[in-house]
Short mmCIF file of C-alpha atoms in Angstrom, two decimals:
data_model
loop_
_atom_site.label_atom_id
_atom_site.label_comp_id
_atom_site.label_asym_id
_atom_site.label_seq_id
_atom_site.Cartn_x
_atom_site.Cartn_y
_atom_site.Cartn_z
CA UNK A 1 -0.02 -0.02 -0.04
CA UNK A 2 1.37 3.51 -0.89
CA UNK A 3 1.19 6.21 1.73
CA UNK A 4 -1.15 9.17 1.07
CA UNK A 5 0.88 12.29 0.61
CA UNK A 6 -0.29 15.63 -0.64
CA UNK A 7 1.40 16.54 -4.06
CA UNK A 8 1.93 20.16 -2.97
CA UNK A 9 1.63 22.25 0.08
CA UNK A 10 2.20 25.56 -1.55
CA UNK A 11 -1.53 26.50 -1.29
CA UNK A 12 -1.55 26.30 2.41
CA UNK A 13 -0.23 28.75 5.00
CA UNK A 14 -1.18 26.78 7.92
CA UNK A 15 -0.74 23.05 8.36
CA UNK A 16 -2.24 21.16 11.19
CA UNK A 17 -0.27 18.03 12.11
CA UNK A 18 -1.78 15.48 14.44
CA UNK A 19 -0.22 12.32 15.88
CA UNK A 20 -0.16 9.93 18.87
CA UNK A 21 2.80 10.13 21.37
CA UNK A 22 4.81 6.93 20.98
CA UNK A 23 7.55 6.40 23.47
CA UNK A 24 7.42 10.09 24.59
CA UNK A 25 7.69 11.40 20.94
CA UNK A 26 5.98 11.82 17.67
CA UNK A 27 6.28 8.82 15.24
CA UNK A 28 9.19 9.09 12.84
CA UNK A 29 6.84 9.09 9.93
CA UNK A 30 5.58 12.53 11.13
CA UNK A 31 9.12 13.95 11.02
CA UNK A 32 9.72 12.37 7.61
CA UNK A 33 6.56 13.94 6.35
CA UNK A 34 7.54 17.29 7.61
CA UNK A 35 11.12 17.11 6.41
CA UNK A 36 9.96 16.21 2.76
CA UNK A 37 8.36 19.58 2.18
CA UNK A 38 9.79 23.18 2.10
CA UNK A 39 7.82 24.72 4.83
CA UNK A 40 9.61 28.03 4.70
CA UNK A 41 7.02 30.80 5.73
CA UNK A 42 4.44 28.36 6.82
CA UNK A 43 2.87 27.72 10.16
CA UNK A 44 2.91 24.09 11.38
CA UNK A 45 0.27 23.46 14.27
CA UNK A 46 1.01 20.25 16.24
CA UNK A 47 -1.45 18.49 18.28
CA UNK A 48 -1.13 14.99 19.75
CA UNK A 49 -2.92 12.31 21.81
CA UNK A 50 -1.54 10.64 24.86
CA UNK A 51 -2.82 9.32 28.11
CA UNK A 52 0.22 10.10 30.17
CA UNK A 53 2.97 12.04 28.34
CA UNK A 54 3.14 15.76 27.65
CA UNK A 55 3.90 17.15 24.23
CA UNK A 56 7.27 18.71 25.09
CA UNK A 57 9.64 16.14 23.76
CA UNK A 58 7.67 15.92 20.47
CA UNK A 59 7.59 19.79 20.17
CA UNK A 60 11.39 19.61 19.80
CA UNK A 61 11.13 16.97 17.20
CA UNK A 62 8.56 18.89 15.32
CA UNK A 63 10.37 22.16 15.34
CA UNK A 64 13.55 20.46 13.95
CA UNK A 65 11.67 18.66 11.26
CA UNK A 66 9.54 21.57 10.04
CA UNK A 67 12.64 23.63 9.03
CA UNK A 68 11.61 27.28 8.21
CA UNK A 69 8.15 26.99 9.58
CA UNK A 70 6.67 28.81 12.57
CA UNK A 71 5.63 26.18 15.21
CA UNK A 72 3.34 27.56 17.83
CA UNK A 73 2.94 25.62 21.02
CA UNK A 74 1.17 22.45 20.48
CA UNK A 75 -1.75 20.88 22.17
CA UNK A 76 -2.07 17.43 23.96
CA UNK A 77 -5.35 15.82 23.81
CA UNK A 78 -6.11 13.43 26.68
CA UNK A 79 -8.96 11.08 25.89
CA UNK A 80 -11.11 12.41 28.66
CA UNK A 81 -10.73 16.08 27.61
CA UNK A 82 -13.34 16.48 24.97
CA UNK A 83 -14.46 19.75 26.51
CA UNK A 84 -10.99 21.16 26.61
CA UNK A 85 -10.38 20.17 22.99
CA UNK A 86 -13.52 22.13 22.03
CA UNK A 87 -12.20 25.19 23.77
CA UNK A 88 -8.76 24.82 22.04
CA UNK A 89 -10.30 24.57 18.69
CA UNK A 90 -12.34 27.84 19.39
CA UNK A 91 -9.20 29.42 20.32
CA UNK A 92 -7.15 28.50 17.17
CA UNK A 93 -9.08 31.15 15.34
CA UNK A 94 -7.66 33.95 17.77
CA UNK A 95 -4.08 33.00 17.32
CA UNK A 96 -1.82 35.78 16.26
CA UNK A 97 -0.28 33.98 13.30
CA UNK A 98 2.13 36.23 11.23
CA UNK A 99 2.05 35.58 7.45
#
């Protein structure tokens, strides 16, 4: 099976990247995906799922992989935090993202 991959990210200014935390970090496939594009001038917004681990280790990984991109603080989603997720999604529209 061939992995799904967008042909071109030029039309997007903001890219949301979601992933599970595996062994305290984002999966290598996420880093490989980000490294395969020129993300200069784009904003990469990370969010993850994890029962126990925070997002901090994966943020370092995402920032290194998304060379040239602005990477705002990410968001960790805990399975029981559905109301918090709704609030986070509402707040995204208010982020001061420079273009």
